[in-house]
């Protein structure tokens, strides 16, 4: 099968949607499918990725989305689709005003669409009416979580199935349990408001008062970094490390060295891929109880969930685990088992079935 995977976001800017697409492409290629990734880009791209031109940054959903605009972009999309000669086109965030929307409009073969975002947007609702013909064009609609499904169906009505984001469980299999005396707390991800690193920094005084020998590593980069670093009380700075940007090898090392992972997002997360990665590594996680995280982890079984935006609750949850190695170990074991639900081979099989269904529906309709 020839598959075209389309992203609306700059391929050269790290992000959850593009990570999902890259991992899906690898899974499909391993199954013998021919896959092309179509995406805008602001620099060189790897083989198998077709650049659709540069992007501009647009603030959206608590982050900055880098999207492709301009009079040349529609033509680039049409040419790329024609050269791909795909049997099915799989667009991600099909209503985002960028290359995914253009690919959806230009598609002449079965169209599968994955909705990743969980947003409450008046603009999204207003755009519902003009987007309805495009909605009807989608052969199979997918949402990565119930929160993402609610966002779409709240505007367009029923018709979306849930297929979660995937995580490569085998990739984290060699990470052993943390030492019983460990006191290492890890945050990893973008340093932006919706991810909640500022909540962790606010929680530091209470955390260190409860566990004086704790250490906190804040891994990642983003617009909040300078402000976060300056917000750490001077008396605590020797126990807090900001790593900046990290690569995949760093990610494994950071998880291996951690005792507890803190993920205090305040909203805008439809599926906790970082949460799933930490769980696959067998780490006890203290995460906020937003819908996108609650769809991944079951509070008390796979993670310790606390109210979003509550530094006191976050500090208490982390401290409680650091002082209870048995509970930390049990939560980590449960997390690793739960992560198997999101293992990429499982997820890829479900998406592959959606492709066959879309192609079959087109054949039966005679279009």
Coordinates of C-alpha atoms in Angstrom, one line a residue:
X1 CA 0.0 0.0 0.0
X2 CA 1.2 3.5 -0.8
X3 CA 0.5 5.9 2.0
X4 CA 0.9 9.7 2.2
X5 CA 1.2 11.1 5.8
X6 CA 0.6 14.8 6.0
X7 CA 1.6 17.1 8.8
X8 CA 0.5 20.8 9.1
X9 CA 3.5 21.6 11.3
X10 CA 7.1 22.4 10.5
X11 CA 9.0 19.1 10.3
X12 CA 12.1 20.7 11.6
X13 CA 10.4 21.9 14.9
X14 CA 10.1 19.1 17.5
X15 CA 6.5 18.3 18.5
X16 CA 4.1 15.5 19.4
X17 CA 2.3 15.3 16.1
X18 CA 5.4 15.0 14.1
X19 CA 6.9 12.5 16.5
X20 CA 3.7 10.5 16.1
X21 CA 3.9 10.7 12.3
X22 CA 7.6 9.7 12.1
X23 CA 7.0 6.7 14.4
X24 CA 3.9 5.6 12.4
X25 CA 5.9 5.9 9.2
X26 CA 8.6 3.6 10.6
X27 CA 6.0 1.0 11.6
X28 CA 4.2 1.1 8.3
X29 CA 7.5 0.7 6.4
X30 CA 8.5 -2.2 8.5
X31 CA 5.2 -3.8 7.4
X32 CA 6.1 -3.4 3.7
X33 CA 4.1 -0.2 2.9
X34 CA 5.5 2.6 0.8
X35 CA 5.3 5.8 2.9
X36 CA 5.9 9.4 2.1
X37 CA 5.7 12.2 4.7
X38 CA 4.5 15.6 3.4
X39 CA 5.2 18.5 5.7
X40 CA 6.4 22.1 5.7
X41 CA 10.0 22.5 6.9
X42 CA 12.4 25.3 7.8
X43 CA 15.5 23.4 7.0
X44 CA 16.8 20.1 5.5
X45 CA 14.7 17.0 5.9
X46 CA 15.5 13.3 5.9
X47 CA 14.8 10.9 3.0
X48 CA 11.2 10.0 2.8
X49 CA 10.1 13.5 3.8
X50 CA 8.8 15.9 1.2
X51 CA 9.3 19.6 2.2
X52 CA 6.3 21.8 1.4
X53 CA 8.1 25.1 2.1
X54 CA 8.8 27.3 5.1
X55 CA 6.5 28.3 8.0
X56 CA 5.5 31.1 10.2
X57 CA 4.9 30.9 14.0
X58 CA 1.2 31.2 15.1
X59 CA 0.3 31.2 18.8
X60 CA -2.3 28.5 19.5
X61 CA -3.5 26.4 22.4
X62 CA -0.8 27.7 24.7
X63 CA 2.1 27.0 22.3
X64 CA 3.4 28.3 19.0
X65 CA 2.5 26.3 15.9
X66 CA 4.7 26.7 12.9
X67 CA 2.4 26.6 9.9
X68 CA 2.8 27.0 6.1
X69 CA 1.0 29.9 4.4
X70 CA 1.4 31.7 1.1
X71 CA 0.3 31.5 -2.5
X72 CA 2.7 28.8 -3.5
X73 CA 1.8 26.3 -0.8
X74 CA -1.4 24.9 -2.4
X75 CA 0.5 24.1 -5.6
X76 CA 3.3 22.4 -3.7
X77 CA 0.8 20.3 -1.9
X78 CA -1.0 19.3 -5.1
X79 CA 2.3 18.4 -6.8
X80 CA 3.5 16.4 -3.8
X81 CA 0.2 14.4 -3.6
X82 CA 0.3 13.7 -7.4
X83 CA 3.9 12.4 -7.2
X84 CA 3.1 10.3 -4.1
X85 CA 0.4 8.3 -6.1
X86 CA -0.9 7.2 -2.7
X87 CA -3.6 4.6 -2.2
X88 CA -4.7 6.5 1.0
X89 CA -3.9 9.9 2.3
X90 CA -3.6 10.2 6.1
X91 CA -3.8 13.8 7.2
X92 CA -3.1 14.9 10.8
X93 CA -5.1 17.9 12.2
X94 CA -7.0 18.2 8.9
X95 CA -8.7 21.5 9.8
X96 CA -5.5 23.3 10.8
X97 CA -5.0 26.1 8.2
X98 CA -1.8 24.7 6.7
X99 CA -0.7 21.8 4.6
X100 CA -3.1 19.3 6.1
X101 CA -6.2 21.3 5.2
X102 CA -4.9 21.8 1.7
X103 CA -4.1 18.1 1.3
X104 CA -7.6 17.3 2.5
X105 CA -9.2 19.6 0.0
X106 CA -6.9 18.3 -2.8
X107 CA -7.3 14.5 -2.0
X108 CA -8.7 12.4 -4.8
X109 CA -8.1 9.1 -3.0
X110 CA -9.5 7.8 0.3
X111 CA -8.9 10.2 3.2
X112 CA -8.1 9.2 6.8
X113 CA -7.8 12.0 9.3
X114 CA -6.4 12.0 12.9
X115 CA -7.4 14.7 15.3
X116 CA -4.8 15.3 18.0
X117 CA -5.8 18.5 19.8
X118 CA -8.1 19.1 22.8
X119 CA -9.2 22.7 22.6
X120 CA -12.1 24.9 23.6
X121 CA -12.1 27.4 20.8
X122 CA -14.9 29.7 19.6
X123 CA -13.1 30.0 16.3
X124 CA -13.2 26.2 15.9
X125 CA -17.0 26.2 16.4
X126 CA -17.5 29.2 14.0
X127 CA -15.4 27.4 11.3
X128 CA -17.6 24.2 11.7
X129 CA -20.1 25.2 9.1
X130 CA -17.7 26.0 6.2
X131 CA -15.7 22.9 7.1
X132 CA -18.6 20.5 7.1
X133 CA -18.2 19.5 3.4
X134 CA -14.6 18.6 4.2
X135 CA -15.7 16.6 7.3
X136 CA -18.0 14.6 5.1
X137 CA -15.1 13.8 2.8
X138 CA -13.2 12.0 5.6
X139 CA -13.6 8.2 5.1
X140 CA -12.3 7.3 8.6
X141 CA -11.9 9.8 11.4
X142 CA -9.5 9.1 14.3
X143 CA -9.0 10.9 17.6
X144 CA -6.0 10.1 19.8
X145 CA -8.1 10.3 23.0
X146 CA -11.6 10.9 24.4
X147 CA -10.6 14.6 24.9
X148 CA -9.7 15.0 21.2
X149 CA -12.8 13.1 20.2
X150 CA -15.0 15.4 22.3
X151 CA -13.4 18.4 20.6
X152 CA -14.3 17.2 17.1
X153 CA -17.7 15.6 17.8
X154 CA -18.7 18.7 19.8
X155 CA -18.7 20.6 16.5
X156 CA -19.4 18.0 13.8
X157 CA -21.3 15.2 15.6
X158 CA -20.4 11.6 16.0
X159 CA -18.2 9.7 13.6
X160 CA -14.7 9.5 15.2
X161 CA -13.0 6.4 16.6
X162 CA -10.3 6.5 19.3
X163 CA -6.8 5.2 18.3
X164 CA -4.3 6.4 20.9
X165 CA -0.8 7.8 20.3
X166 CA 1.8 5.1 20.3
X167 CA 4.9 4.6 22.4
X168 CA 7.8 2.3 21.6
X169 CA 7.7 0.1 24.7
X170 CA 10.8 -1.9 23.6
X171 CA 12.8 1.3 23.4
X172 CA 12.5 1.7 27.2
X173 CA 12.8 -2.0 28.1
X174 CA 16.4 -1.8 29.3
X175 CA 15.7 0.9 31.9
X176 CA 15.7 -0.8 35.2
X177 CA 14.0 0.2 38.4
X178 CA 15.3 3.3 40.3
X179 CA 17.3 2.6 43.5
X180 CA 15.2 2.5 46.7
X181 CA 17.0 5.4 48.1
X182 CA 16.7 7.6 45.0
X183 CA 15.6 11.2 45.3
X184 CA 15.8 12.3 41.7
X185 CA 12.8 14.1 40.3
X186 CA 12.5 14.6 36.5
X187 CA 10.5 17.0 34.3
X188 CA 11.0 16.5 30.6
X189 CA 9.3 18.4 27.8
X190 CA 8.8 21.8 26.3
X191 CA 9.2 24.7 28.7
X192 CA 5.9 26.4 27.9
X193 CA 2.9 27.4 30.0
X194 CA 0.5 24.6 29.1
X195 CA 3.1 21.9 30.0
X196 CA 3.2 23.3 33.5
X197 CA 6.9 23.6 34.4
X198 CA 6.1 26.8 36.2
X199 CA 3.9 24.8 38.6
X200 CA 6.8 22.5 39.4
X201 CA 9.1 25.5 40.1
X202 CA 6.4 27.0 42.4
X203 CA 6.3 23.6 44.2
X204 CA 10.0 23.5 44.9
X205 CA 10.1 25.2 48.4
X206 CA 7.4 22.8 49.7
X207 CA 9.1 19.8 48.1
X208 CA 12.5 20.5 49.5
X209 CA 11.0 21.3 52.9
X210 CA 9.5 17.8 52.9
X211 CA 12.5 16.0 51.2
X212 CA 15.6 18.1 51.8
X213 CA 17.9 15.8 49.9
X214 CA 15.8 15.7 46.7
X215 CA 17.2 16.8 43.4
X216 CA 15.1 18.2 40.5
X217 CA 16.1 18.0 36.8
X218 CA 14.1 20.2 34.4
X219 CA 14.9 18.9 30.9
X220 CA 13.9 20.8 27.8
X221 CA 13.8 24.2 26.3
X222 CA 11.2 26.7 25.4
X223 CA 10.0 30.3 25.9
X224 CA 9.7 30.0 29.7
X225 CA 13.3 28.8 30.4
X226 CA 14.8 32.1 31.4
X227 CA 11.9 33.0 33.6
X228 CA 11.9 29.6 35.3
X229 CA 15.6 29.6 36.0
X230 CA 15.3 33.1 37.6
X231 CA 12.3 31.9 39.7
X232 CA 14.1 29.2 41.5
X233 CA 14.9 30.5 45.0
X234 CA 18.6 31.1 45.4
X235 CA 18.9 28.8 48.4
X236 CA 17.6 25.9 46.2
X237 CA 19.6 26.4 43.0
X238 CA 22.2 23.8 43.8
X239 CA 19.5 21.2 43.8
X240 CA 17.8 22.2 40.6
X241 CA 19.4 21.6 37.1
X242 CA 18.1 22.9 33.8
X243 CA 19.5 20.8 31.0
X244 CA 18.2 22.7 28.0
X245 CA 17.6 20.8 24.7
X246 CA 18.0 17.0 24.9
X247 CA 18.2 14.3 22.3
X248 CA 16.9 10.7 22.4
X249 CA 20.0 9.3 24.1
X250 CA 19.7 12.0 26.7
X251 CA 16.0 11.1 27.2
X252 CA 16.9 7.5 28.1
X253 CA 19.7 8.6 30.4
X254 CA 17.4 11.1 32.2
X255 CA 14.7 8.5 32.7
X256 CA 17.2 5.9 33.9
X257 CA 18.5 8.4 36.5
X258 CA 15.1 9.5 37.7
X259 CA 13.1 8.2 40.7
X260 CA 9.9 10.1 40.1
X261 CA 8.7 11.9 37.0
X262 CA 6.7 15.1 37.4
X263 CA 4.3 16.2 34.5
X264 CA 2.1 19.1 35.8
X265 CA 0.5 20.2 32.5
X266 CA -2.4 22.6 33.1
X267 CA -4.4 21.8 29.9
X268 CA -4.3 21.6 26.2
X269 CA -3.0 18.1 26.2
X270 CA -5.3 15.6 24.4
X271 CA -2.9 12.6 25.1
X272 CA 0.1 12.5 27.3
X273 CA 2.8 11.0 25.1
X274 CA 5.5 12.1 27.5
X275 CA 3.5 10.5 30.3
X276 CA 3.3 7.3 28.2
X277 CA 7.0 7.3 27.7
X278 CA 7.8 7.7 31.4
X279 CA 5.4 4.9 32.1
X280 CA 7.0 2.6 29.5
X281 CA 10.3 3.3 31.4
X282 CA 8.7 2.0 34.5
X283 CA 8.8 5.3 36.4
X284 CA 6.3 6.4 39.0
X285 CA 4.7 9.6 37.7
X286 CA 3.0 12.5 39.4
X287 CA 0.8 14.1 36.8
X288 CA -2.0 16.5 36.7
X289 CA -5.5 15.1 36.4
X290 CA -6.3 16.8 33.0
X291 CA -8.5 14.7 30.6
X292 CA -5.6 14.0 28.2
X293 CA -3.5 12.5 31.0
X294 CA -6.4 10.6 32.7
X295 CA -6.9 8.9 29.3
X296 CA -3.4 7.4 29.6
X297 CA -2.9 6.7 33.3
X298 CA -5.4 5.5 35.9
X299 CA -4.9 7.4 39.2
X300 CA -3.5 5.2 41.9
X301 CA -2.8 2.3 39.6
X302 CA -0.4 3.7 36.9
X303 CA 0.3 7.2 38.1
X304 CA -0.4 9.6 41.0
X305 CA -2.8 12.3 39.7
X306 CA -3.1 15.7 41.3
X307 CA -5.3 18.7 40.5
X308 CA -3.8 20.8 37.7
X309 CA -2.3 24.1 38.7
X310 CA -1.8 23.1 42.3
X311 CA 1.8 23.4 43.4
X312 CA 1.0 22.2 46.9
X313 CA -0.7 19.0 45.7
X314 CA 2.2 18.5 43.2
X315 CA 4.8 18.8 46.0
X316 CA 2.9 16.5 48.3
X317 CA 2.5 13.8 45.6
X318 CA 6.2 13.9 44.7
X319 CA 7.4 13.9 48.3
X320 CA 5.0 11.1 49.2
X321 CA 6.5 8.9 46.6
X322 CA 10.1 9.8 47.4
X323 CA 9.5 8.8 51.0
X324 CA 7.8 5.5 50.1
X325 CA 10.0 3.4 47.9
X326 CA 7.6 0.4 48.0
X327 CA 4.8 2.6 46.6
X328 CA 7.1 4.1 44.0
X329 CA 8.1 0.7 42.8
X330 CA 4.5 -0.6 42.7
X331 CA 3.4 2.4 40.7
X332 CA 6.3 2.1 38.3
X333 CA 5.5 -1.6 37.7
X334 CA 1.9 -0.8 37.0
X335 CA 2.9 2.0 34.7
X336 CA 5.1 -0.2 32.6
X337 CA 2.3 -2.8 32.2
X338 CA -0.2 -0.1 31.3
X339 CA 2.1 1.3 28.7
X340 CA 1.8 -1.9 26.7
X341 CA -1.7 -0.7 25.7
X342 CA -0.1 2.0 23.7
X343 CA 2.7 0.0 22.2
X344 CA 3.3 1.0 18.6
X345 CA 2.7 -2.4 17.0
X346 CA -0.7 -2.4 18.6
X347 CA -1.5 1.1 17.5
X348 CA -0.1 0.7 14.0
X349 CA -2.3 -2.4 13.4
X350 CA -5.4 -0.3 14.3
X351 CA -4.4 2.5 11.9
X352 CA -3.6 0.0 9.2
X353 CA -7.1 -1.5 9.5
X354 CA -8.5 2.1 9.2
X355 CA -6.7 2.4 5.9
X356 CA -8.1 -0.8 4.5
X357 CA -11.6 0.2 5.7
X358 CA -11.3 3.6 3.9
X359 CA -10.1 2.0 0.7
X360 CA -12.8 -0.6 0.9
X361 CA -15.5 2.0 1.4
X362 CA -14.3 3.9 -1.6
X363 CA -14.4 0.7 -3.7
X364 CA -17.9 -0.1 -2.6
X365 CA -19.2 3.4 -3.3
X366 CA -17.7 3.3 -6.8
X367 CA -16.2 6.7 -6.5

